[in-house]
Coordinates of C-alpha atoms and ligand atoms in Angstrom, one line a residue:
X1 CA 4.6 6.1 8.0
X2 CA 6.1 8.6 10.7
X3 CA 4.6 6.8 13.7
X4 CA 8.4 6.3 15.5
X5 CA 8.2 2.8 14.2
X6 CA 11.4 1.3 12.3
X7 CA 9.2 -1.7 11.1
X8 CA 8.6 -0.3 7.8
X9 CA 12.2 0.7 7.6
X10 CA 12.8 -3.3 6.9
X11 CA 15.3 -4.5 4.3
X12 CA 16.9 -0.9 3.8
X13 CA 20.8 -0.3 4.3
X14 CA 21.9 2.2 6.0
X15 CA 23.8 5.0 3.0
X16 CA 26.2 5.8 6.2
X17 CA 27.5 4.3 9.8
X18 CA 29.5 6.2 11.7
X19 CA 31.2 5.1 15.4
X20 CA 29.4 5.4 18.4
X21 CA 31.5 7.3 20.7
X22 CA 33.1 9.7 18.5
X23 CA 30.5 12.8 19.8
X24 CA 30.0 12.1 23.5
X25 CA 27.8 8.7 22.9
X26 CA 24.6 10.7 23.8
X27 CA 22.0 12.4 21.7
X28 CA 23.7 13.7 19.3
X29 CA 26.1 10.6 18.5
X30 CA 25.0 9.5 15.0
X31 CA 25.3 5.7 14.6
X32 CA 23.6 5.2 11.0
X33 CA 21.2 7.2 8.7
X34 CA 18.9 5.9 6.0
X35 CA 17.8 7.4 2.6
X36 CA 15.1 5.9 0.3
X37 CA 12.5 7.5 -1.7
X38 CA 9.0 6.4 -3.8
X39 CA 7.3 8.4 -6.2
X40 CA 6.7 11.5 -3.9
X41 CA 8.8 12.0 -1.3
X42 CA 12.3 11.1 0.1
X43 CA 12.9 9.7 3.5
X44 CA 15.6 9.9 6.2
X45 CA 16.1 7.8 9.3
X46 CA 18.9 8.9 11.8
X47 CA 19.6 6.5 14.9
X48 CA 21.9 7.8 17.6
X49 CA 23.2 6.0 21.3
X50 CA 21.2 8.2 23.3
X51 CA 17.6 9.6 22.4
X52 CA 16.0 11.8 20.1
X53 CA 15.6 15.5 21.2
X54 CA 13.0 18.0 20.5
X55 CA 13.5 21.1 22.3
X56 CA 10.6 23.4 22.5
X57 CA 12.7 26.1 21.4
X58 CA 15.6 26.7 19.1
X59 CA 16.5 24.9 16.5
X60 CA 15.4 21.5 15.3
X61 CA 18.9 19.4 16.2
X62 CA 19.0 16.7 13.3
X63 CA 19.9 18.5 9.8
X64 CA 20.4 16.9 6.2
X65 CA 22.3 19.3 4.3
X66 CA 21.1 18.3 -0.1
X67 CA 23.3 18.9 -2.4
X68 CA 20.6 18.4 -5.1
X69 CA 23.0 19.3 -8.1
X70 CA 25.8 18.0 -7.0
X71 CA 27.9 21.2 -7.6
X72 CA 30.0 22.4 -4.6
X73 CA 30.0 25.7 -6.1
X74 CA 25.9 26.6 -5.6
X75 CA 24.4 26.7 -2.3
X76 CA 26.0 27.1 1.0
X77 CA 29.7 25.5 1.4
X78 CA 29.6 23.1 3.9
X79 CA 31.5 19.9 4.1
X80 CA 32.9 19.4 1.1
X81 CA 29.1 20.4 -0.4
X82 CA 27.4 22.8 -1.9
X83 CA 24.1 22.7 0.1
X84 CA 20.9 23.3 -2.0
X85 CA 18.8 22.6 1.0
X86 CA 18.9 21.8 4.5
X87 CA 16.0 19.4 6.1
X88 CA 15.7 19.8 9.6
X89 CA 13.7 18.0 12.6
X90 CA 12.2 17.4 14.9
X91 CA 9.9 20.5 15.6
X92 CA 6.6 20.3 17.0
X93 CA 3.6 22.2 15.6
X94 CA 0.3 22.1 16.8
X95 CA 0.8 18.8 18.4
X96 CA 2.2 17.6 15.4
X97 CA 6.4 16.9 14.6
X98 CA 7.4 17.9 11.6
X99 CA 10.3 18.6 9.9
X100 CA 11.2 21.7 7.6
X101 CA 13.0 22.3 4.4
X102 CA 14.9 24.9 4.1
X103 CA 17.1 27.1 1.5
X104 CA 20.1 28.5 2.9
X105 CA 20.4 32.2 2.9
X106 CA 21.5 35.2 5.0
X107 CA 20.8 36.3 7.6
X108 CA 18.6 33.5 8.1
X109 CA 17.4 30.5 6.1
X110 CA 13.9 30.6 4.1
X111 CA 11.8 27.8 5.2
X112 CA 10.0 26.3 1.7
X113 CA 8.3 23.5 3.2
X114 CA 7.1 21.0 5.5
X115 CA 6.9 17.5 6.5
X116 CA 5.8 14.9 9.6
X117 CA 8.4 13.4 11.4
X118 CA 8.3 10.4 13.9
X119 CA 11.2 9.3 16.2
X120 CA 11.3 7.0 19.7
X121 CA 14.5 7.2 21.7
X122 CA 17.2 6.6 19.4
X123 CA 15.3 6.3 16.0
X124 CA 14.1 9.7 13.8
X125 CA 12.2 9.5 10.3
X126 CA 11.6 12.5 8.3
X127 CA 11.8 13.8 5.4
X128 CA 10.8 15.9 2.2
X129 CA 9.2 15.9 -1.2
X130 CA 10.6 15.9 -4.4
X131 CA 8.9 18.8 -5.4
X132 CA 10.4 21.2 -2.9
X133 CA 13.6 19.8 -4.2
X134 CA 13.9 20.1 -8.1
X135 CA 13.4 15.9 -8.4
X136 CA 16.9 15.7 -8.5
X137 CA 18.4 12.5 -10.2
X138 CA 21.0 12.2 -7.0
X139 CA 22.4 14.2 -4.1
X140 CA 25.7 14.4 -2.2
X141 CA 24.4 14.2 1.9
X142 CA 25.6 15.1 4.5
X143 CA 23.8 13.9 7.9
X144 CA 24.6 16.5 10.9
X145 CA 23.4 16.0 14.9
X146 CA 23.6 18.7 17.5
X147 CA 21.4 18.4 20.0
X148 CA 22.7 20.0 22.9
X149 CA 25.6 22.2 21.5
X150 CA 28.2 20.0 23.4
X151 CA 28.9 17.7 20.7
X152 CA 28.3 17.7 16.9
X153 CA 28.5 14.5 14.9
X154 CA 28.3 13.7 11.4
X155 CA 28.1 11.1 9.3
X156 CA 30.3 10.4 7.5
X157 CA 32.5 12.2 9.7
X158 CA 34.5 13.3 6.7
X159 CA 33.2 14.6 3.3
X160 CA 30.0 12.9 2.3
X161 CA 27.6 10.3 0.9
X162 CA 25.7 10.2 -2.6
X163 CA 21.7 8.5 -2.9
X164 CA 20.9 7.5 -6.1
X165 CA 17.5 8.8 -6.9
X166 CA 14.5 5.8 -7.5
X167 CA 13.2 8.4 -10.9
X168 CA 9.5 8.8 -10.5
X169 CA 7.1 7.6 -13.4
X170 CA 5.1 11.0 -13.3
X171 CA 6.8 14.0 -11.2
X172 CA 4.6 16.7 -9.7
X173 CA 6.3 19.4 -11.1
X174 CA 4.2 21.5 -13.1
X175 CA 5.2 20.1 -16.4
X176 CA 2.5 17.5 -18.2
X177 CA 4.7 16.0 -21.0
X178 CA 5.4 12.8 -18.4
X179 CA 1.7 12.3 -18.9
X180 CA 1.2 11.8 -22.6
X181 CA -0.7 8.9 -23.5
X182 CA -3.0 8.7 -20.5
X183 CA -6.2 9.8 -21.2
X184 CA -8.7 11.7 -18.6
X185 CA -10.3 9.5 -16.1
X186 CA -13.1 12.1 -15.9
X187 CA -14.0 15.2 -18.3
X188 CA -15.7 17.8 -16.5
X189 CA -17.8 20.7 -18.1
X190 CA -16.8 24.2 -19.0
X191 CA -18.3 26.8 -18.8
X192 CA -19.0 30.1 -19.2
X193 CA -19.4 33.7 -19.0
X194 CA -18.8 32.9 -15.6
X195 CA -20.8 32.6 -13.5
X196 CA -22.1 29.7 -15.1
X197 CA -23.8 26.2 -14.3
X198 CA -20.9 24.3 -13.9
X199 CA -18.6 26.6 -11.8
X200 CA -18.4 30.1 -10.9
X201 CA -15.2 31.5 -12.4
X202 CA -12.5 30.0 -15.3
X203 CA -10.4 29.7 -12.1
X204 CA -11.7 26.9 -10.6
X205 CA -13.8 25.6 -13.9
X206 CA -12.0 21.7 -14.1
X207 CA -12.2 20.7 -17.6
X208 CA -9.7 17.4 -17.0
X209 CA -8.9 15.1 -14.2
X210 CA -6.3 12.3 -14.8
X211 CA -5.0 9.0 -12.2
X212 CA -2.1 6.9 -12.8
X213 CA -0.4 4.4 -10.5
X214 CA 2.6 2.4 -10.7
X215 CA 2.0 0.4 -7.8
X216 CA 3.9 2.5 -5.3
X217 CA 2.6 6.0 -5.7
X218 CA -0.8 7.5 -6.5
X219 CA -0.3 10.3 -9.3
X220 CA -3.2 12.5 -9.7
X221 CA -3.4 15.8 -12.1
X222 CA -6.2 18.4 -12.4
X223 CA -6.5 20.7 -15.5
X224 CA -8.6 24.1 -15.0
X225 CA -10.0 26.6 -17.8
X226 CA -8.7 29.5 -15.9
X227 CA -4.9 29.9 -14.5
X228 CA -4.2 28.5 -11.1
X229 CA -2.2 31.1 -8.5
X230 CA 0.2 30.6 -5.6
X231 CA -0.6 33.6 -4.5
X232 CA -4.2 34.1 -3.0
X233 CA -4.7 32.1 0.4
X234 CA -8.3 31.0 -1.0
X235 CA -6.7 28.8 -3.8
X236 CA -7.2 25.0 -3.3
X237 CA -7.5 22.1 -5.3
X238 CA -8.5 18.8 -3.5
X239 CA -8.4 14.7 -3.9
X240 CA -11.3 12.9 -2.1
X241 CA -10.4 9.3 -1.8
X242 CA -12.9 6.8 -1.1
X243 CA -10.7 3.8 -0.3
X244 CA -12.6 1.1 1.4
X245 CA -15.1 2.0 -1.5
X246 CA -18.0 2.6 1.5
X247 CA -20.0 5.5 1.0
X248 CA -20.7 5.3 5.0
X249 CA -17.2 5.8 6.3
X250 CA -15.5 9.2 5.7
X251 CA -16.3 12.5 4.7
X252 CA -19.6 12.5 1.7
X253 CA -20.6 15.6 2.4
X254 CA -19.9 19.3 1.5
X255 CA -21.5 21.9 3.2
X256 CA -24.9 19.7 2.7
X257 CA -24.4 17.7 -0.4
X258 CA -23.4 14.5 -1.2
X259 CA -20.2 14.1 -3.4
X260 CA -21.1 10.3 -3.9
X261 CA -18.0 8.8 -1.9
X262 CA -17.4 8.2 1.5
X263 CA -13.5 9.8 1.4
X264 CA -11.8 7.9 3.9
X265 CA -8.6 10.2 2.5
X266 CA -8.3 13.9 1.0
X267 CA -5.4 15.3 -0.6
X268 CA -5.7 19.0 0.1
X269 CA -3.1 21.5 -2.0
X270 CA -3.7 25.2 -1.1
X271 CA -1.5 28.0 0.9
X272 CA -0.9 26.9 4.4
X273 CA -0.8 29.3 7.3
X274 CA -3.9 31.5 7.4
X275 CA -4.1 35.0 6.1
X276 CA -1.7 37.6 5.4
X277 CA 1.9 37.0 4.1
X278 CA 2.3 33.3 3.3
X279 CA 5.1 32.3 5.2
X280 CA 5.9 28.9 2.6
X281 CA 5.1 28.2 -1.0
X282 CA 1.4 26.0 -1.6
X283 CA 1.9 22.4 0.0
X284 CA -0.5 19.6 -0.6
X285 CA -1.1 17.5 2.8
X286 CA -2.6 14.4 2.9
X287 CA -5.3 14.0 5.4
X288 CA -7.2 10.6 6.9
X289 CA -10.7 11.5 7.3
X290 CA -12.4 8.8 10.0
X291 CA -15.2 10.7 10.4
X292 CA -16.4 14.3 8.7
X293 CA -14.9 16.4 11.3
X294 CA -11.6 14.7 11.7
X295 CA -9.0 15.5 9.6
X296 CA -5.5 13.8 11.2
X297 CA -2.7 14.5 9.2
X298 CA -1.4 11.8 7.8
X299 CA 2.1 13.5 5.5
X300 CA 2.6 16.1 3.4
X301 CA 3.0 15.1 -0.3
X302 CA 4.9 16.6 -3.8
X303 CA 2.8 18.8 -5.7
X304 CA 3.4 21.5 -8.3
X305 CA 1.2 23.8 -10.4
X306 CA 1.2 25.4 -13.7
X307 CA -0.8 27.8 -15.1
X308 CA -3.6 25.4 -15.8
X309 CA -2.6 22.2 -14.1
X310 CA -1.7 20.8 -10.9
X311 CA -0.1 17.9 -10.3
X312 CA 0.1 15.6 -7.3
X313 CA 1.8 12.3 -6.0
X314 CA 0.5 10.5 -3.2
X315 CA 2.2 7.3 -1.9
X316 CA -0.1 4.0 -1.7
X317 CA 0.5 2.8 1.1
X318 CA -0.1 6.2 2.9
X319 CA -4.2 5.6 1.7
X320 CA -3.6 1.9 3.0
X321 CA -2.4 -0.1 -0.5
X322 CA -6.6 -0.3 -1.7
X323 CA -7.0 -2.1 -5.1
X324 CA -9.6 0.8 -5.7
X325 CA -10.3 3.7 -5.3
X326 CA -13.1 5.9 -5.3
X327 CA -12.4 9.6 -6.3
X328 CA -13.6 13.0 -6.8
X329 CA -11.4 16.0 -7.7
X330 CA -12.7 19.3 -6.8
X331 CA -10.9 23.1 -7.2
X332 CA -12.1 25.7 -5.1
X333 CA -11.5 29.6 -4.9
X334 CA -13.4 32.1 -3.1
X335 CA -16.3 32.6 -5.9
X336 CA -17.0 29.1 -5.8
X337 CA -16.4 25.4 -6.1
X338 CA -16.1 23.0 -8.9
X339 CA -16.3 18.8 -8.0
X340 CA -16.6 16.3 -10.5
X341 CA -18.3 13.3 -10.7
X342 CA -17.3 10.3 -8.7
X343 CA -14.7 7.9 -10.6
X344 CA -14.0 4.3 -9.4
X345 CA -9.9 4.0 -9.9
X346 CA -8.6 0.6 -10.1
X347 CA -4.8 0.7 -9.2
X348 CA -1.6 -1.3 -11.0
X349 CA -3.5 -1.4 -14.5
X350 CA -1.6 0.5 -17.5
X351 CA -3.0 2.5 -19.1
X352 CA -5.6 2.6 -16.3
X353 CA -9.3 3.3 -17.3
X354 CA -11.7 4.4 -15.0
X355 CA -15.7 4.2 -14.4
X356 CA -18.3 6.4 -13.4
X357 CA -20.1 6.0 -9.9
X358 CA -23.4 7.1 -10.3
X359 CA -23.7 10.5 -9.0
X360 CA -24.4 14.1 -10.3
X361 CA -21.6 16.8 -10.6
X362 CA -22.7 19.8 -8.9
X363 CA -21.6 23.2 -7.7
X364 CA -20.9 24.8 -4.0
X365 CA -21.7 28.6 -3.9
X366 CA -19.0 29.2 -1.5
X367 CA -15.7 27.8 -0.9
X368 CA -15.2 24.7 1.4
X369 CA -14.8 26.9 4.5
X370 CA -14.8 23.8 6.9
X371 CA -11.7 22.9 5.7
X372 CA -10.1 26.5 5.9
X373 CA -11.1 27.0 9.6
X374 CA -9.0 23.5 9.9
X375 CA -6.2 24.9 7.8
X376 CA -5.3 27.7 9.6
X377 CA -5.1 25.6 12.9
X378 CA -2.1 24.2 11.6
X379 CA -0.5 27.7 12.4
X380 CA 2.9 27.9 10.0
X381 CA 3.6 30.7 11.9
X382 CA 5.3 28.5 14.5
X383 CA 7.9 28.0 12.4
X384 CA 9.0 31.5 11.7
X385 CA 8.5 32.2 15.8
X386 CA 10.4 29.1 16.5
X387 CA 13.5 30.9 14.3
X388 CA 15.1 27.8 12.6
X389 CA 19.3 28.1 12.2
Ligands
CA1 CA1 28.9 8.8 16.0
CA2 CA1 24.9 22.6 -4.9
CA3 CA1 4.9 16.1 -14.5
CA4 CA1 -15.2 5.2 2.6

C-alpha cells in the first residue's frame, strides 16, 4: 500500500545497500533500495539519511533505470545498462503522488504510465506494472537519487543489480493462451444488428467474463463481440467489486439502476487525461468506492487489450484479502453500456467456479458519465507541464 508506511515492507531484503555518507549524507544519500513484485505490479522502496523530496517543479529526484531485456545494447546506455525504462518519483498530481514510467528518448523522454507513490522522511515506495514493462522474466537496476543537484548517489555505486522476476500465473498482456482451461464465470448475451437488447454496439457487446486468483493477485478478463481501441477517450471497461459482500456499502447504482452489488472497489481501464491527444497509453486504476461519490485512488494496476479482450490483474490485498467477492464486469463506449449479471467469486479455489447473485443484466443508454467527469480531474496533463528529465 503507498501510505509512507514500511510495515508492509516486512521480511523483504534489501537487492542493494550502499554507504551513507558517500553523496553529502542528505536527501539524496541512498542507504538501501527494495524490489519485489506480485502478480501485477513491481515495487521499489528507496531509504536515504535525510528526507524524501518532492519539489513542485522539475523533475521527480528518485529514478530506477530497467533494463527489462537485459541487453546493454537497447535502450539508453547508462551505467553499465541498457535502460528500457526509467521510473521516476515522487510527483504530485491532483493531490495525489505518483510516480511515472518512462521510455527514454530524445529530446525528451515519453512518459507511458503511471503509479501512486508513498514516502515519510527517509522511506519512498513506488513503483510500476508489469504491463507497461513487457513482464520481463528479470532486470539489471540501477537505483539513482538527485534531489538537489548537489550530490548524486547510486546504488550500487558501481555497475548494477539484477531482480529475479516472481512469473505471474496469468499476465495482462493481451494474450489469452495463459487462460486455457478456465472456463467463464459469467456468459453474457450478444447481440445484434446493433442496436440491440443487450447492448448498443459489437464494441461494448461482452460475450465472456473470466476470474482467477492464486491467492496473491486478482486476475480478471473481459471478452467483447466487437474490437476493443486504445484510441477513443470514451473506451472503458470496468470491475465492480463487492467485497464485504453488502449490497449497502459502495457504489449499486448507475445512473439510476441497481447493478446488484454494493462495490466497495472498481477497477476502471479506459484513456486517462480528458479529451484531445492522450498524453499515455489506456491504464487501468483501481479505485475504493466508500460511498457512490467517492472514488479514492487506491493504485494503478497491469492491464492490456487485444482486439477482443482485456485483461486485468489486481492485487488482493489492495481490495482488503476478502474470501469473496462479488462482481460485475461492464464495457462501456459512447453508444452505450453493457453490465453483466452479478457473480459471487470465491477466491484461492482452482479451477474457481462461480454463482449467480440474483439480479437482471441490463443496459445504460449512455456511457457512465459520472465516472468520466471524475476521470478527467485526474489531469495527466500535469505530467507533460511538469517536463520530467
Ligand atoms: Ca549512499
Ligand atoms: Ca536493454
Ligand atoms: Ca494473458
Ligand atoms: Ca459492499
Amino acid at each position: 500500500m503507498f501510505d509512507g508506511s514500511s510495515s508492509d515492507w516486512g521480511g523483504i531484503s534489501p537487492i542493494v545497500t550502499d554507504p551513507s555518507g558517500d553523496a553529502g549524507g542528505n536527501d539524496e544519500d541512498i542507504v538501501s533500495a527494495y524490489v519485489t513484485n506480485d502478480g501485477s505490479n513491481i515495487y521499489f522502496m528507496i531509504r536515504i539519511v535525510g528526507s524524501i523530496v518532492s519539489p513542485t517543479d522539475g523533475p521527480p529526484p528518485y529514478r530506477v533505470y530497467l533494463d527489462v531485456d537485459q541487453d546493454p545494447s537497447t535502450g539508453m546506455a547508462y551505467r553499465g545498462i541498457g535502460a528500457d525504462y526509467v521510473v521516476a518519483g515522487p510527483l504530485e498530481m491532483d493531490r495525489t503522488y505518483v510516480s511515472v514510467t518512462l521510455v527514454p528518448a530524445d529530446p525528451e523522454p515519453v512518459p507511458i504510465g503511471l503509479f501512486l507513490a508513498g514516502f515519510s522522511d527517509g522511506f519512498l515506495e513506488f513503483g510500476c506494472t508489469l504491463s507497461a514493462i513487457g513482464y520481463p522474466d528479470a532486470i539489471d537496476v540501477v537505483f539513482e537519487a538527485m534531489a538537489v543537484v548537489i550530490d548524486t548517489d547510486w546504488a550500487p555505486d558501481t555497475g548494477y543489480v539484477t531482480y529475479d522476476v516472481e512469473p505471474p500465473m496469468i499476465k495482462a498482456d493481451g494474450d489469452t493462451t495463459d487462460w486455457a482451461g478456465i472456463d467463464p464465470i459469467v456468459t453474457d448475451p450478444s447481440g445484434g444488428p446493433y442496436p440491440n437488447p443487450d447492448a448498443n454496439h459489437p464494441d461494448e457487446d461482452i460475450i465472456n467474463c473470466y476470474a482467477t486468483d492464486d491467492g496473491e493477485t486478482l486476475y480478471v478478463r473481459i471478452d467483447i463481440v466487437g474490437t476493443i481501441s486504445t484510441k477513443p477517450v470514451s473506451s472503458m471497461f470496468a470491475v465492480f467489486l463487492d467485497t464485504d459482500s453488502n449490497p449497502n456499502t459502495g457504489v449499486s447504482d448507475l445512473d439510476g439502476l441497481n447493478i446488484g452489488i454494493g462495490a466497495d472497489y472498481i477497477a476502471l481501464w479506459g484513456m486517462f487525461g480528458g479529451g484531445g491527444e492522450p498524453l499515455m497509453p489506456p491504464m487501468a486504476f483501481l479505485f475504493r468506492t466508500p460511498a457512490p461519490s467517492v472514488m479514492e485512488p487506491i493504485g494503478i494496476v497491469s492491464s492490456q487489450p487485444n482486439e477482443h479482450t482485456i485483461e486485468m490483474a489486481i492485487p488482493l490485498m489492495w481490495v482488503g484479502s476478502p474470501n469473496t467477492i462479488n462482481i460485475v464486469f461492464m464495457a462501456s463506449l459512447i453508444p452505450g453500456t453493457d453490465v453483466t449479471n452479478a457473480i459471487s467469486y470465491v477466491t484461492r479455489i482452482q479451477p474457481v467456479g462461480g454463482v449467480l447473485v440474483p439480479s437482471s443484466s441490463f443496459d445504460l443508454l449512455a456511457p457512465w458519465i459520472g465516472l468520466f467527469g471524475f476521470v478527467g480531474s485526474i489531469a495527466l496533463v500535469a505530467v507533460r507541464k511538469k517536463h520530467i528529465n
